[in-house]
Amino acid sequence: MQSSLKGNNGPRYRHTAQSGEPYQTIRIDKLTPIIGAEIAGIDLAKPLSEQQEAEIHRALAENLVIFFRDQHLTCQQHLDFGRRFGDLHIHPAAPSEPGIPELMIIHADRESPRANGEGWHTDVSCDAEPPMGSILYIRTCPPHGGDTLFASMYAAYDALSERMKTYLAGMQARHESEHVYRGMFANFGVADKPSYPSAEHPVVRTHPVTGKKALYVNRGFTRNLIGVPSDESDGMLRYLYEHVENPLFQCRFRWRASSIAFWDNRCVQHRAMWDYWPHTRTGNRVTVAGDRPY
Ligand code: SIN
């Protein structure tokens, strides 16, 4: 059951709208007041001006995940777009295009035993320096379904009670990936590695650009809270996972062929729906490297 966010005086979580300067080079169409916006008026196959790049940065900071429709990018243009935002991250386990380790394959079809990202997660939070953002370009869509859900971890943090915020302040959690990645990509012909990453991160992290606090535990990778008994850690993580999945914090993106989603892993979790079997959904993800959470 979803936890109620009703306090005694209306909703416990109230979103404060931004009221910034109008954008000059792009148009913004918000999916919800809390998370997600479609960006129009830009062709990402063309070199970006400094102002366009700055406005995309701003749109990402304000909306957490941004979407672009009707983009026609080569692999190189996709990589070049990612490099405007930082060095590219190489996934520790997933398949990539031949000779291009930075270009991850996202693909599911009739033969697939699974699809990428089916549970709520933050990309590769098991890395000591987890990715800042992910840029997914879907080329082929099923006739229906294959949506991706995104959730704001700022909203999830803000909606916690003050007592819970105090409890979690300064706490660290262990993130692991052995249980996720071993054997996971065998159907793509990917051989397992001797070991997979693990790291400790703060349960509440501060976003380096916005300065806002975000809840940073996810069902995919977070195994336990540090410094408390295991039964307390299990119970608390169960509560937090249920809390972050409240639909109030979410948007849901309906893909069309040639769309791009760019999400900020420092303040967003996501989940892909594999509801389209036996149809095919295929594309590539470029992932932008990040910093150590604090
Ligand atoms: C992922 O990067 O987790 C996959 C997301 C998706 O396929 O929508």
mmCIF file of C-alpha atoms in Angstrom, residues 19-162:
data_model
loop_
_atom_site.group_PDB
_atom_site.id
_atom_site.type_symbol
_atom_site.label_atom_id
_atom_site.label_comp_id
_atom_site.label_asym_id
_atom_site.label_seq_id
_atom_site.Cartn_x
_atom_site.Cartn_y
_atom_site.Cartn_z
ATOM 1 C CA SER A 19 9.560 31.207 -11.645
ATOM 2 C CA GLY A 20 12.714 31.800 -13.681
ATOM 3 C CA GLU A 21 13.575 33.822 -16.754
ATOM 4 C CA PRO A 22 11.970 32.632 -20.000
ATOM 5 C CA TYR A 23 14.119 30.342 -22.141
ATOM 6 C CA GLN A 24 15.498 31.896 -25.343
ATOM 7 C CA THR A 25 16.572 28.904 -27.449
ATOM 8 C CA ILE A 26 14.248 26.049 -26.438
ATOM 9 C CA ARG A 27 10.597 25.544 -25.489
ATOM 10 C CA ILE A 28 9.603 23.699 -22.313
ATOM 11 C CA ASP A 29 6.403 21.680 -21.893
ATOM 12 C CA LYS A 30 6.219 20.216 -18.384
ATOM 13 C CA LEU A 31 4.787 16.725 -17.890
ATOM 14 C CA THR A 32 3.988 17.395 -14.212
ATOM 15 C CA PRO A 33 4.760 20.292 -11.849
ATOM 16 C CA ILE A 34 7.235 18.037 -10.023
ATOM 17 C CA ILE A 35 9.261 16.162 -12.633
ATOM 18 C CA GLY A 36 9.737 15.872 -16.392
ATOM 19 C CA ALA A 37 9.544 18.232 -19.370
ATOM 20 C CA GLU A 38 9.514 17.879 -23.131
ATOM 21 C CA ILE A 39 11.953 20.180 -24.858
ATOM 22 C CA ALA A 40 11.084 21.484 -28.316
ATOM 23 C CA GLY A 41 12.708 23.780 -30.843
ATOM 24 C CA ILE A 42 16.107 22.093 -30.990
ATOM 25 C CA ASP A 43 17.819 19.666 -33.388
ATOM 26 C CA LEU A 44 20.421 17.719 -31.417
ATOM 27 C CA ALA A 45 22.086 16.476 -34.633
ATOM 28 C CA LYS A 46 23.373 20.034 -35.175
ATOM 29 C CA PRO A 47 26.220 21.545 -33.114
ATOM 30 C CA LEU A 48 24.809 23.245 -30.006
ATOM 31 C CA SER A 49 25.409 26.924 -29.357
ATOM 32 C CA GLU A 50 26.698 27.834 -25.890
ATOM 33 C CA GLN A 51 23.301 29.282 -25.046
ATOM 34 C CA GLN A 52 21.466 26.134 -26.145
ATOM 35 C CA GLU A 53 23.817 24.010 -24.060
ATOM 36 C CA ALA A 54 23.358 26.275 -21.031
ATOM 37 C CA GLU A 55 19.567 26.158 -21.420
ATOM 38 C CA ILE A 56 19.574 22.354 -21.655
ATOM 39 C CA HIS A 57 21.619 22.282 -18.423
ATOM 40 C CA ARG A 58 19.101 24.609 -16.831
ATOM 41 C CA ALA A 59 16.111 22.601 -18.104
ATOM 42 C CA LEU A 60 17.646 19.427 -16.658
ATOM 43 C CA ALA A 61 18.300 21.092 -13.292
ATOM 44 C CA GLU A 62 14.729 22.445 -13.155
ATOM 45 C CA ASN A 63 12.890 19.384 -14.480
ATOM 46 C CA LEU A 64 15.182 16.448 -13.479
ATOM 47 C CA VAL A 65 14.423 14.520 -16.664
ATOM 48 C CA ILE A 66 13.988 16.075 -20.103
ATOM 49 C CA PHE A 67 12.670 14.578 -23.322
ATOM 50 C CA PHE A 68 13.320 15.381 -26.975
ATOM 51 C CA ARG A 69 11.114 14.138 -29.835
ATOM 52 C CA ASP A 70 11.885 13.494 -33.501
ATOM 53 C CA GLN A 71 15.670 13.467 -33.184
ATOM 54 C CA HIS A 72 17.732 11.705 -35.837
ATOM 55 C CA LEU A 73 21.204 11.103 -34.467
ATOM 56 C CA THR A 74 24.055 8.900 -35.615
ATOM 57 C CA CYS A 75 25.904 6.995 -32.898
ATOM 58 C CA GLN A 76 28.673 9.602 -33.094
ATOM 59 C CA GLN A 77 26.208 12.489 -32.675
ATOM 60 C CA HIS A 78 24.682 10.748 -29.652
ATOM 61 C CA LEU A 79 28.166 10.365 -28.108
ATOM 62 C CA ASP A 80 29.053 13.982 -28.964
ATOM 63 C CA PHE A 81 25.861 15.243 -27.304
ATOM 64 C CA GLY A 82 26.730 13.286 -24.135
ATOM 65 C CA ARG A 83 30.275 14.684 -24.100
ATOM 66 C CA ARG A 84 28.874 18.227 -23.891
ATOM 67 C CA PHE A 85 27.847 17.336 -20.319
ATOM 68 C CA GLY A 86 31.000 15.537 -19.154
ATOM 69 C CA ASP A 87 33.208 12.507 -19.679
ATOM 70 C CA LEU A 88 31.363 9.372 -20.694
ATOM 71 C CA HIS A 89 30.870 6.500 -18.263
ATOM 72 C CA ILE A 90 31.521 2.898 -19.272
ATOM 73 C CA HIS A 91 29.027 0.447 -17.836
ATOM 74 C CA PRO A 92 30.632 -2.270 -15.688
ATOM 75 C CA ALA A 93 28.493 -5.069 -17.150
ATOM 76 C CA ALA A 94 26.039 -4.166 -19.907
ATOM 77 C CA PRO A 95 26.568 -4.854 -23.630
ATOM 78 C CA SER A 96 27.748 -2.033 -25.881
ATOM 79 C CA GLU A 97 27.980 -1.443 -29.611
ATOM 80 C CA PRO A 98 31.029 -3.176 -31.150
ATOM 81 C CA GLY A 99 34.154 -1.092 -30.539
ATOM 82 C CA ILE A 100 32.223 1.659 -28.682
ATOM 83 C CA PRO A 101 32.134 0.793 -24.957
ATOM 84 C CA GLU A 102 30.474 4.158 -24.143
ATOM 85 C CA LEU A 103 27.417 3.267 -26.259
ATOM 86 C CA MET A 104 25.311 0.836 -24.270
ATOM 87 C CA ILE A 105 22.747 -1.356 -26.012
ATOM 88 C CA ILE A 106 19.177 -1.200 -24.728
ATOM 89 C CA HIS A 107 17.210 -3.927 -26.468
ATOM 90 C CA ALA A 108 14.381 -6.365 -25.800
ATOM 91 C CA ASP A 109 12.498 -8.563 -28.262
ATOM 92 C CA ARG A 110 10.591 -11.859 -28.528
ATOM 93 C CA GLU A 111 13.699 -13.858 -27.500
ATOM 94 C CA SER A 112 14.650 -11.724 -24.490
ATOM 95 C CA PRO A 113 14.575 -13.272 -21.027
ATOM 96 C CA ARG A 114 14.343 -9.787 -19.500
ATOM 97 C CA ALA A 115 14.534 -6.085 -20.350
ATOM 98 C CA ASN A 116 16.828 -3.402 -18.933
ATOM 99 C CA GLY A 117 15.800 -1.450 -15.867
ATOM 100 C CA GLU A 118 12.585 -3.255 -14.975
ATOM 101 C CA GLY A 119 12.774 -2.336 -11.270
ATOM 102 C CA TRP A 120 13.127 1.117 -9.675
ATOM 103 C CA HIS A 121 16.787 2.097 -9.621
ATOM 104 C CA THR A 122 19.412 4.793 -10.005
ATOM 105 C CA ASP A 123 21.916 3.937 -12.736
ATOM 106 C CA VAL A 124 25.045 2.202 -11.449
ATOM 107 C CA SER A 125 24.787 3.607 -7.906
ATOM 108 C CA CYS A 126 27.176 0.756 -6.989
ATOM 109 C CA ASP A 127 30.064 2.778 -8.511
ATOM 110 C CA ALA A 128 32.184 4.904 -6.171
ATOM 111 C CA GLU A 129 31.463 7.793 -8.561
ATOM 112 C CA PRO A 130 28.026 6.983 -9.987
ATOM 113 C CA PRO A 131 26.921 8.510 -13.308
ATOM 114 C CA MET A 132 25.632 12.065 -13.298
ATOM 115 C CA GLY A 133 23.132 11.457 -16.079
ATOM 116 C CA SER A 134 21.921 9.035 -18.734
ATOM 117 C CA ILE A 135 20.839 9.855 -22.276
ATOM 118 C CA LEU A 136 18.647 7.156 -23.768
ATOM 119 C CA TYR A 137 17.836 7.278 -27.490
ATOM 120 C CA ILE A 138 15.105 4.856 -28.549
ATOM 121 C CA ARG A 139 15.020 4.115 -32.275
ATOM 122 C CA THR A 140 12.416 1.353 -32.455
ATOM 123 C CA CYS A 141 9.305 1.253 -30.294
ATOM 124 C CA PRO A 142 6.670 -1.403 -29.769
ATOM 125 C CA PRO A 143 3.182 -0.465 -31.043
ATOM 126 C CA HIS A 144 2.111 0.186 -27.437
ATOM 127 C CA GLY A 145 3.860 0.141 -24.065
ATOM 128 C CA GLY A 146 7.549 0.287 -23.185
ATOM 129 C CA ASP A 147 7.066 3.517 -21.199
ATOM 130 C CA THR A 148 9.658 4.660 -18.678
ATOM 131 C CA LEU A 149 8.658 5.989 -15.240
ATOM 132 C CA PHE A 150 10.783 8.594 -13.474
ATOM 133 C CA ALA A 151 10.578 9.685 -9.820
ATOM 134 C CA SER A 152 11.944 12.808 -8.121
ATOM 135 C CA MET A 153 14.159 12.009 -5.158
ATOM 136 C CA TYR A 154 13.998 15.668 -4.088
ATOM 137 C CA ALA A 155 10.237 15.276 -3.673
ATOM 138 C CA ALA A 156 10.716 11.944 -1.898
ATOM 139 C CA TYR A 157 13.176 13.547 0.544
ATOM 140 C CA ASP A 158 11.062 16.673 1.094
ATOM 141 C CA ALA A 159 8.000 14.561 1.930
ATOM 142 C CA LEU A 160 9.748 12.693 4.765
ATOM 143 C CA SER A 161 8.833 13.734 8.304
ATOM 144 C CA GLU A 162 11.306 15.972 10.121
#
